[in-house]
CSV table of N, CA, C and O in Angstrom, one decimal:
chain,number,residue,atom,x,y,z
A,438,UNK,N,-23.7,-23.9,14.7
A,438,UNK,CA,-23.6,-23.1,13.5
A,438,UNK,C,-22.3,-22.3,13.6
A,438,UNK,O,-21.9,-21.8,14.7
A,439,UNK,N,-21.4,-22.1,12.1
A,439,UNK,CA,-19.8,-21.8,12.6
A,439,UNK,C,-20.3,-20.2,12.3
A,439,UNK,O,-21.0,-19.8,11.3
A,440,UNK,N,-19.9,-19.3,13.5
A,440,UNK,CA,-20.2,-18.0,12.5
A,440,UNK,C,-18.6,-17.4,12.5
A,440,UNK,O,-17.8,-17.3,13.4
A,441,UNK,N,-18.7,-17.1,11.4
A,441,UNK,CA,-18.0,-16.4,10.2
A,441,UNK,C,-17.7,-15.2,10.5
A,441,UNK,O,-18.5,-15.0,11.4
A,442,UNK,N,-17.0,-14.1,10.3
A,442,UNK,CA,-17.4,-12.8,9.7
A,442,UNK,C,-17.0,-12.8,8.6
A,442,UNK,O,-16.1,-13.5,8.3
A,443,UNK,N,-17.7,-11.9,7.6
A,443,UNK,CA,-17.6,-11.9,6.0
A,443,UNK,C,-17.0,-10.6,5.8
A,443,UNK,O,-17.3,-9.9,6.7
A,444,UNK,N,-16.4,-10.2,5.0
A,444,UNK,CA,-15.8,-9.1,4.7
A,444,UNK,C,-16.9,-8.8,3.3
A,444,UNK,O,-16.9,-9.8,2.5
A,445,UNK,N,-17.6,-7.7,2.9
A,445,UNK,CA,-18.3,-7.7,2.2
A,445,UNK,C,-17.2,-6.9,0.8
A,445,UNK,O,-16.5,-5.9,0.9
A,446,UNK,N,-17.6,-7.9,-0.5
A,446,UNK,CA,-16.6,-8.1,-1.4
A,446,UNK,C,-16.5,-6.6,-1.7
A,446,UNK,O,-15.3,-6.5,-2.0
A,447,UNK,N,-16.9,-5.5,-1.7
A,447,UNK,CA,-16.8,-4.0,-1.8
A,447,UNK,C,-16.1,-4.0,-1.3
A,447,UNK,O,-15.1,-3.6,-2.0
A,448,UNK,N,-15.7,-4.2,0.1
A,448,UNK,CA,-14.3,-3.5,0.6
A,448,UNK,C,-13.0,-4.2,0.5
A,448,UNK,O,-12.0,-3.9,1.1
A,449,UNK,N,-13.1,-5.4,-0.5
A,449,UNK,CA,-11.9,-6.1,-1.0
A,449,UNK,C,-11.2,-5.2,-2.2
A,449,UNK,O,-10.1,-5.5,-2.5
A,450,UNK,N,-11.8,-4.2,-2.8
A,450,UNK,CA,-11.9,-3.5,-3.6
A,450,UNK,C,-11.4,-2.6,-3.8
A,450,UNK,O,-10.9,-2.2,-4.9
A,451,UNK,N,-11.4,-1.8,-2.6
A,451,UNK,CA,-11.0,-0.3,-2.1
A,451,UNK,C,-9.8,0.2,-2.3
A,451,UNK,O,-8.8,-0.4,-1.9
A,452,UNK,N,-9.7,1.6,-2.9
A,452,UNK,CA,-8.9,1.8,-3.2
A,452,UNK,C,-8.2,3.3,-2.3
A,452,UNK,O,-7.3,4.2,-2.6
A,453,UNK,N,-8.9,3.1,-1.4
A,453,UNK,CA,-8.6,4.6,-0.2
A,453,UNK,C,-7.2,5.1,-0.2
A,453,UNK,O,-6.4,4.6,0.6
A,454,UNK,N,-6.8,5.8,-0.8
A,454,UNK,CA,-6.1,7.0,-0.6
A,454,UNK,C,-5.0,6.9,-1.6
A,454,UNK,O,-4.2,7.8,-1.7
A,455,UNK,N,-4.7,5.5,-2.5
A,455,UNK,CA,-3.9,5.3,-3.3
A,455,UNK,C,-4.1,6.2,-4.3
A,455,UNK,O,-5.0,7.0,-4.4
A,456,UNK,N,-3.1,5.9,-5.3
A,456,UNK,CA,-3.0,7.8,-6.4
A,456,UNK,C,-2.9,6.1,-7.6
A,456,UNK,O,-2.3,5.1,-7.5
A,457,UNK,N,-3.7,6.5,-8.6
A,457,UNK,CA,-3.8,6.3,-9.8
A,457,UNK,C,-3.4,7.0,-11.4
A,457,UNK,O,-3.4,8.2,-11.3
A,458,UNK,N,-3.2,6.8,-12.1
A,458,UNK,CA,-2.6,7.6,-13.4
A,458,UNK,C,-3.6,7.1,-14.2
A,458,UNK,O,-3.6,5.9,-14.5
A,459,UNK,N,-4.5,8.2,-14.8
A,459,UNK,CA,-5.0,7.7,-16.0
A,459,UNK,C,-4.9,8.3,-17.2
A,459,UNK,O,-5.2,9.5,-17.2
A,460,UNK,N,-4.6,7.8,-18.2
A,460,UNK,CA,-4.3,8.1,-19.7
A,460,UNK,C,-5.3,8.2,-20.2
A,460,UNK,O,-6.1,7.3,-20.2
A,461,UNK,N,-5.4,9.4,-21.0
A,461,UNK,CA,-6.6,9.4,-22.1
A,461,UNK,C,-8.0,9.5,-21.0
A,461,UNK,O,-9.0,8.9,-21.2
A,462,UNK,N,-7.7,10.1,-20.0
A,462,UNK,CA,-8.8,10.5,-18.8
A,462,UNK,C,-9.7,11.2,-19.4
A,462,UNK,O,-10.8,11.0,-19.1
A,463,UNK,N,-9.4,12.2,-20.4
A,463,UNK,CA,-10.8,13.3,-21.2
A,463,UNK,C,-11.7,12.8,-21.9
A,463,UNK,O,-12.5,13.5,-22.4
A,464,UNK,N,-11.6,11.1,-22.3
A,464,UNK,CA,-12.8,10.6,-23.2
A,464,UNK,C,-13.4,9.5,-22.6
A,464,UNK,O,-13.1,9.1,-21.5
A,465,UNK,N,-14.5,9.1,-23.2
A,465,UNK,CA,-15.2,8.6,-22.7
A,465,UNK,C,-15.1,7.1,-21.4
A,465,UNK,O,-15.7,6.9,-20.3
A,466,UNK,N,-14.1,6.3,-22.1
A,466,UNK,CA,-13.7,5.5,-20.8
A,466,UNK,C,-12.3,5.6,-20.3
A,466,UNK,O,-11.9,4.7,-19.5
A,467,UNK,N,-11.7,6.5,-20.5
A,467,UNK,CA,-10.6,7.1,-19.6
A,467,UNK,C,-11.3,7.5,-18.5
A,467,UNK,O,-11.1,7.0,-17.4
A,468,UNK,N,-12.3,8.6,-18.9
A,468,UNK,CA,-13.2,9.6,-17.9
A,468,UNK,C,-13.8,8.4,-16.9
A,468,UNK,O,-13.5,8.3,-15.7
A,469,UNK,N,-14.6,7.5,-17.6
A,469,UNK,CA,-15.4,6.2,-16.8
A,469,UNK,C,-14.1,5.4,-15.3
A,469,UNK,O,-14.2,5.0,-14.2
A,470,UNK,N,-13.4,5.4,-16.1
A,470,UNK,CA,-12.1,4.5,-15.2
A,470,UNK,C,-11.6,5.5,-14.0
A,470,UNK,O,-11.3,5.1,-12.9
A,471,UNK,N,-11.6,6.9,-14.3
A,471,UNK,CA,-11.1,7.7,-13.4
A,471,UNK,C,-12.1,8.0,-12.7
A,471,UNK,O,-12.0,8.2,-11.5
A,472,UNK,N,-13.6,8.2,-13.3
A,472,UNK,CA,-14.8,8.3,-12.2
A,472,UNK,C,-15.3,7.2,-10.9
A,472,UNK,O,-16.0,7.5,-9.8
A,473,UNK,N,-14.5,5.6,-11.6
A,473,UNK,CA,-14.7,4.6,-10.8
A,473,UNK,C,-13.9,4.4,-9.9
A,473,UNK,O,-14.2,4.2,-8.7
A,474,UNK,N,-12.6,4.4,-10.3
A,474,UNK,CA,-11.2,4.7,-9.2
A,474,UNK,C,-11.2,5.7,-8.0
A,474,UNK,O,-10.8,5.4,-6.9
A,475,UNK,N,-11.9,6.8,-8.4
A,475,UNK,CA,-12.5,7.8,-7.2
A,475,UNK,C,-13.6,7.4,-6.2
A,475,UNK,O,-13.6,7.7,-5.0
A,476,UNK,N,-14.5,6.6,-6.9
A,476,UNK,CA,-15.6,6.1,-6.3
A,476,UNK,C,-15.2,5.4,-5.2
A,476,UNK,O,-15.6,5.6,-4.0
A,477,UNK,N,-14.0,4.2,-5.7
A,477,UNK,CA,-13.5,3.2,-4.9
A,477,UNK,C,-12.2,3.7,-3.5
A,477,UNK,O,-11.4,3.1,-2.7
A,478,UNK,N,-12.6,5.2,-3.8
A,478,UNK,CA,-11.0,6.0,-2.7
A,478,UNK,C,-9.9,6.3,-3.7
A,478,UNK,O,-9.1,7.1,-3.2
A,479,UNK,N,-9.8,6.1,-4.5
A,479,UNK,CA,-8.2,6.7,-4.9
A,479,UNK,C,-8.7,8.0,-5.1
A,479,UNK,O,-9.8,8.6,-5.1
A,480,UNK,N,-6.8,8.5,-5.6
A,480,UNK,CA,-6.6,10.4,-5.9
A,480,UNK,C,-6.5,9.9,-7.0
A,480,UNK,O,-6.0,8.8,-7.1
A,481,UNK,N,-6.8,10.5,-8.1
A,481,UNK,CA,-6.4,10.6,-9.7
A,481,UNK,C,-5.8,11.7,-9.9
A,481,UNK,O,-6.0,12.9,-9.5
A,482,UNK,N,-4.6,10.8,-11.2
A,482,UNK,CA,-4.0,11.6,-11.6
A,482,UNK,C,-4.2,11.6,-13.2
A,482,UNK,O,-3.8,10.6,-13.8
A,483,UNK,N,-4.9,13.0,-14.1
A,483,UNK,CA,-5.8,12.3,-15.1
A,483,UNK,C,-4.4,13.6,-16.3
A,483,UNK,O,-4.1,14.8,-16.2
A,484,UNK,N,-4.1,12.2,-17.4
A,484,UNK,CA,-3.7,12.7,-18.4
A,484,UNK,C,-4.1,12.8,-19.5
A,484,UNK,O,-4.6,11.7,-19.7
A,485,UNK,N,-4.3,13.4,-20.4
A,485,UNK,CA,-4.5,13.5,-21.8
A,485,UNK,C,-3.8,14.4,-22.6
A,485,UNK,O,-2.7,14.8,-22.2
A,486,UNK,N,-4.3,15.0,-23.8
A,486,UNK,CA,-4.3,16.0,-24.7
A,486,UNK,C,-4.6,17.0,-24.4
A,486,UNK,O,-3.6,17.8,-24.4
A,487,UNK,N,-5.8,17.4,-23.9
A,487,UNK,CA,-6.6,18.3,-24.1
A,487,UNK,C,-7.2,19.0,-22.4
A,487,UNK,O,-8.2,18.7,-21.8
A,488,UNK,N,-6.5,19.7,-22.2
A,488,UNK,CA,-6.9,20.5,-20.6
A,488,UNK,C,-8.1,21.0,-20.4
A,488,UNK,O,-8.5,21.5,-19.3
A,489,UNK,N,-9.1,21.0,-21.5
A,489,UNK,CA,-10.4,21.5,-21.4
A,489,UNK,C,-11.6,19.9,-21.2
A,489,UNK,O,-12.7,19.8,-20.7
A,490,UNK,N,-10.7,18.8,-22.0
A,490,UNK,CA,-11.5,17.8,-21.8
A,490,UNK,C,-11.1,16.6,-20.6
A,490,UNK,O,-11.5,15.5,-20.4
A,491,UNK,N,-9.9,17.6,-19.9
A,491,UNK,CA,-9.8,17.1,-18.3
A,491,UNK,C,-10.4,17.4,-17.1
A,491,UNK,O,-10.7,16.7,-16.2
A,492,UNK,N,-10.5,18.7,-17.3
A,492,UNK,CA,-11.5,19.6,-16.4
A,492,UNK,C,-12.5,18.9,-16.3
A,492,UNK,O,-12.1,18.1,-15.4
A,493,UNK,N,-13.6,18.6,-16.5
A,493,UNK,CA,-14.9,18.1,-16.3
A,493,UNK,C,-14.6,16.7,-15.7
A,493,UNK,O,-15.4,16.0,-15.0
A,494,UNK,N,-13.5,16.4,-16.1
A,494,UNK,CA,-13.8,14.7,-15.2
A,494,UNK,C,-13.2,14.9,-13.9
A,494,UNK,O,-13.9,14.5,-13.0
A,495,UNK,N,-11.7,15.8,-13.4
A,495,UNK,CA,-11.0,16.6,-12.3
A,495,UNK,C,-12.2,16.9,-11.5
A,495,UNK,O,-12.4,16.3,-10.5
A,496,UNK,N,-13.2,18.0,-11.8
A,496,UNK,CA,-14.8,18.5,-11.3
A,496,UNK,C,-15.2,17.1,-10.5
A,496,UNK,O,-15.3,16.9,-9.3
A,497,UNK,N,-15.6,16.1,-11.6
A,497,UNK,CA,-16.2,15.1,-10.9
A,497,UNK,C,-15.3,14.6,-9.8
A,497,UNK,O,-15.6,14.9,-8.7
A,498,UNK,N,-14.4,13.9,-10.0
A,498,UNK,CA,-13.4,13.2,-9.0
A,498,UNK,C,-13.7,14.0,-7.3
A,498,UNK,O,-14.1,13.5,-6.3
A,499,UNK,N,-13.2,15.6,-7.8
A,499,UNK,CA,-13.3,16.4,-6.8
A,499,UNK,C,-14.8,16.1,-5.9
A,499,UNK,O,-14.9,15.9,-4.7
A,500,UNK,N,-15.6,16.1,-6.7
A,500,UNK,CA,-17.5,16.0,-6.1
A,500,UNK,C,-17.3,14.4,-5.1
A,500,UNK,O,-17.6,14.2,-4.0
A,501,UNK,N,-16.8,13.7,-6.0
A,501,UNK,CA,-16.6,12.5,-5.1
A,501,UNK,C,-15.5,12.4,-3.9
A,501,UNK,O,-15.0,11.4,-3.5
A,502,UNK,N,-15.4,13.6,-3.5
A,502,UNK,CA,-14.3,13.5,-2.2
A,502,UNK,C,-12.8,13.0,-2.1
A,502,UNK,O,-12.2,12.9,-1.1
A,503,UNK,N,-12.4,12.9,-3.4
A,503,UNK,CA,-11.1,12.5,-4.0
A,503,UNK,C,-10.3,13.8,-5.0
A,503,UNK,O,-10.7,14.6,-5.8
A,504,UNK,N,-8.9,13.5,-4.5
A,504,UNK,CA,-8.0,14.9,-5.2
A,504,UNK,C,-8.0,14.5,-7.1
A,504,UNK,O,-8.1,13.5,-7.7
A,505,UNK,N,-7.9,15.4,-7.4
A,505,UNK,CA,-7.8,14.8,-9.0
A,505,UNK,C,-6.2,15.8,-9.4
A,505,UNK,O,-5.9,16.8,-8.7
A,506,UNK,N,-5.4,15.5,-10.5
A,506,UNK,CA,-4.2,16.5,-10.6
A,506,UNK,C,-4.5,15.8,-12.4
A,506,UNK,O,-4.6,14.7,-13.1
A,507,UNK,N,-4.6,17.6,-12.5
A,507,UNK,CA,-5.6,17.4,-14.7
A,507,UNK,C,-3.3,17.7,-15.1
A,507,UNK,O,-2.6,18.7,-14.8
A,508,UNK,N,-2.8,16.5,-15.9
A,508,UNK,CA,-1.9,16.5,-16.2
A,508,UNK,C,-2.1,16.7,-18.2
A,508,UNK,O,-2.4,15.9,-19.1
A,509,UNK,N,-1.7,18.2,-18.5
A,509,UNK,CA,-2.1,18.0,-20.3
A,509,UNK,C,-0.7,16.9,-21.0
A,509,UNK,O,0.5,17.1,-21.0
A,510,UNK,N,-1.1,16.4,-21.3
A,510,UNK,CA,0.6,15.6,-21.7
A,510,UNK,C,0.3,15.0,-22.5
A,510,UNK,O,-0.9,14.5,-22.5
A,511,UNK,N,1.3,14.7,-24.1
A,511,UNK,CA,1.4,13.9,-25.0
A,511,UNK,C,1.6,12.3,-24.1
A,511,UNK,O,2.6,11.8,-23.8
A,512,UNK,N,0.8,12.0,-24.0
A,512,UNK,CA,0.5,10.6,-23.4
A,512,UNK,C,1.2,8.8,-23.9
A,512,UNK,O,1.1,7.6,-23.7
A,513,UNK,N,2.0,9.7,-24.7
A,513,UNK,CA,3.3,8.4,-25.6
A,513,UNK,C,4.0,7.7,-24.5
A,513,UNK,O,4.2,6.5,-24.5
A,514,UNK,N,4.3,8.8,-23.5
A,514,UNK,CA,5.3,8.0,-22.3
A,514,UNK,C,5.1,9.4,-21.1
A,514,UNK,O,5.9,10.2,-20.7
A,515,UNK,N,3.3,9.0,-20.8
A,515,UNK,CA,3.1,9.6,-19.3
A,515,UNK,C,4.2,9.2,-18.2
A,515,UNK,O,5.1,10.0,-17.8
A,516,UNK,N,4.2,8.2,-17.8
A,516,UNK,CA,4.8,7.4,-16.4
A,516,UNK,C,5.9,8.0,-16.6
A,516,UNK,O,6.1,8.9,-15.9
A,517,UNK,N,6.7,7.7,-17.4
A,517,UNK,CA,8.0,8.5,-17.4
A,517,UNK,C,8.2,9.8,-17.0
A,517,UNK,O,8.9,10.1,-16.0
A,518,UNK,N,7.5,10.6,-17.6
A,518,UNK,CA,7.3,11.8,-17.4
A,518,UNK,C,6.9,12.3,-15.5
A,518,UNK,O,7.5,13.1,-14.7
A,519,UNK,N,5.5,11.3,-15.3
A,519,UNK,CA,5.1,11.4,-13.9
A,519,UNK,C,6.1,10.9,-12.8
A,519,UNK,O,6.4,11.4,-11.7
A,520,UNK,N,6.6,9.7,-13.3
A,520,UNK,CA,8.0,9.9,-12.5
A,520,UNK,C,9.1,10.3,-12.4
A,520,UNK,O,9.9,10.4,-11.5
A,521,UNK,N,9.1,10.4,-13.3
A,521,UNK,CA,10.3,12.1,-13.1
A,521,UNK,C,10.4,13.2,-12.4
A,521,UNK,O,11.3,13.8,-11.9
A,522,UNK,N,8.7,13.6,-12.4
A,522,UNK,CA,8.9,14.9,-11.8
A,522,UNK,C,8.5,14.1,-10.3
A,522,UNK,O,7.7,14.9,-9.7
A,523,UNK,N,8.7,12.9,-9.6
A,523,UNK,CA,8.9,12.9,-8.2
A,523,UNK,C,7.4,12.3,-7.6
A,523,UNK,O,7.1,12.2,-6.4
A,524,UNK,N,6.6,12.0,-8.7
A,524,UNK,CA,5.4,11.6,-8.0
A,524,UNK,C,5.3,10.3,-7.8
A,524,UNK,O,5.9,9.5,-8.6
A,525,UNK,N,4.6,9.7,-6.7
A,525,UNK,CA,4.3,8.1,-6.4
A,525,UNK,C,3.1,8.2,-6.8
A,525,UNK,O,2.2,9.1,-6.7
A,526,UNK,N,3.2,6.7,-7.6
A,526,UNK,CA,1.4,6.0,-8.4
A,526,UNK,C,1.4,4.6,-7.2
A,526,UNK,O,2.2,4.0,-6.5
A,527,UNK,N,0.0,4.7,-7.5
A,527,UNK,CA,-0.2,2.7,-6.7
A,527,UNK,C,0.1,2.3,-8.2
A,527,UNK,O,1.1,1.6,-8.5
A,528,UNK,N,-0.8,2.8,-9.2
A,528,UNK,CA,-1.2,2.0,-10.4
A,528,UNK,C,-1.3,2.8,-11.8
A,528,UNK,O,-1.1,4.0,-11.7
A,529,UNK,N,-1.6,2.2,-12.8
A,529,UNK,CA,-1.9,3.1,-13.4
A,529,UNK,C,-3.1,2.2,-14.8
A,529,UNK,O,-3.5,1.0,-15.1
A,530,UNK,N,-3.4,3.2,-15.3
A,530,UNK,CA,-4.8,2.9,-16.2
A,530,UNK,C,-4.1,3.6,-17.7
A,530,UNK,O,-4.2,4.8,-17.9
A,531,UNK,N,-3.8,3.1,-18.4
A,531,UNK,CA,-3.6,3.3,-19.5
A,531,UNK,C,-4.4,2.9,-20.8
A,531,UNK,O,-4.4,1.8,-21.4
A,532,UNK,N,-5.3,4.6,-21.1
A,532,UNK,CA,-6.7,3.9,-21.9
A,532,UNK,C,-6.5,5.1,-23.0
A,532,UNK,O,-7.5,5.4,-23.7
A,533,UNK,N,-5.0,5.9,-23.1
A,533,UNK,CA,-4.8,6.5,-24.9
A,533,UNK,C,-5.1,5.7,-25.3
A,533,UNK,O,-5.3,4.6,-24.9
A,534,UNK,N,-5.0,6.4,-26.9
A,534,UNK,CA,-5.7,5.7,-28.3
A,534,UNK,C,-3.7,5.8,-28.5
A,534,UNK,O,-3.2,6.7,-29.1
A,535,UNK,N,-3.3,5.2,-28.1
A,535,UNK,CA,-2.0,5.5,-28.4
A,535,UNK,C,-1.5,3.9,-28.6
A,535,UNK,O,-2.0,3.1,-27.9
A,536,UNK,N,0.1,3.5,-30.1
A,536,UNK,CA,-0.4,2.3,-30.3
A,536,UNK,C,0.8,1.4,-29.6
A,536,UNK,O,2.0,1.2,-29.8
A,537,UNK,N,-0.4,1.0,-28.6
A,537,UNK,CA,0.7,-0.1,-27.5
A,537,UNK,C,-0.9,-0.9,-26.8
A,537,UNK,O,-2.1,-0.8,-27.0
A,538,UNK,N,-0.1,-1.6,-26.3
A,538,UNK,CA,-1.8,-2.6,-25.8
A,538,UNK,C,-1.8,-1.9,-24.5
A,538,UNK,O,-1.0,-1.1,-24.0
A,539,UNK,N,-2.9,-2.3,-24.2
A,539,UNK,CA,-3.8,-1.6,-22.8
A,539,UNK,C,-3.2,-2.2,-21.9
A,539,UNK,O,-2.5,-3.1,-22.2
A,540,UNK,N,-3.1,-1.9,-20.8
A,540,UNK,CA,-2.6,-2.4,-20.0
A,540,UNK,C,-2.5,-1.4,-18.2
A,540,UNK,O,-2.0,-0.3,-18.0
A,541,UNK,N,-3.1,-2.7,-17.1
A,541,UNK,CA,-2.6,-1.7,-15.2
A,541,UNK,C,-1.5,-2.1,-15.1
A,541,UNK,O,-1.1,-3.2,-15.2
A,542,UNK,N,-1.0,-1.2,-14.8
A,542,UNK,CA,0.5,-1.8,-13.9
A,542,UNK,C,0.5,-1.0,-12.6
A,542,UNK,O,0.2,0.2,-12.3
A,543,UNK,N,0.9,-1.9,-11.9
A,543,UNK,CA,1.2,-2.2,-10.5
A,543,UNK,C,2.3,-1.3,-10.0
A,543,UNK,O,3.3,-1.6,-10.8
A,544,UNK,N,2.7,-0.5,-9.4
A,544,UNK,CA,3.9,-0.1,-9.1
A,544,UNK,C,3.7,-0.2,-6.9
A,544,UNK,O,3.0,0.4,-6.1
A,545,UNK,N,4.6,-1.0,-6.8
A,545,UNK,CA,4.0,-1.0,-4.8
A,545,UNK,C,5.7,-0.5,-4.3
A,545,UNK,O,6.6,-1.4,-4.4
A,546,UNK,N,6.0,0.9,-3.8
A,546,UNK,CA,7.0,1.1,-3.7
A,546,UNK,C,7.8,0.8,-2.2
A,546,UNK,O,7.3,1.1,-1.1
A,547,UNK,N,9.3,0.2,-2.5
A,547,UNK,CA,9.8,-0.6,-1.6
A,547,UNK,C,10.0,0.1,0.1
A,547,UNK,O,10.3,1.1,0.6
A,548,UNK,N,9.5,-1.2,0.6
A,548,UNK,CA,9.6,-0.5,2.0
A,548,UNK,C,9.1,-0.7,3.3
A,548,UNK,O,9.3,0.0,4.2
């Protein structure tokens, strides 16, 4: 019998200590995407509108053992903005009601 070891598909998944950007984090599946990305190890970094309807998802992240940073921002052109002022993303989650298609992007910085 060949034995194997298996990597169980959960930890193909993980996202331990990488920093994520999510857009439109204060509604309902912004909040969902940044509660799951936490789940799986990442830090979030949660944008929206509205600094009061960041807070409560930041709360959560925090409960899950992960950093959360509540960014209030017109969300037209986050990433720009986030990299500007000097921050590294693994990725990002872009889930404004803003009109461009949805879309992760990858950013893996050189090195």
């Amino acid at each position: 019998m060949n034995q194997h070891t298996r990597t169980p598909i959960l930890d193909l998944f993980r996202l331990t200590d990488s920093v994520a950007v999510v857009t439109g984090a204060g509604g309902g599946l912004g909040g969902g995407f940044a509660r799951a990305l936490a789940e799986a190890g990442a830090n979030v970094v949660l944008a929206g509108r509205r600094r009061e309807a960041l807070e409560p998802v930041a709360r959560t992240v925090i409960q899950l053992g992960r950093r959360a940073l509540v960014v209030p921002t017109d969300v037209t052109d986050p990433l720009m903005e986030i990299t500007n002022s000097g921050g590294i993303f693994t990725f990002s989650v872009d889930e404004a009601a803003a009109p461009t298609d949805y879309f992760v992007a990858v950013y893996a910085p050189e090195g």
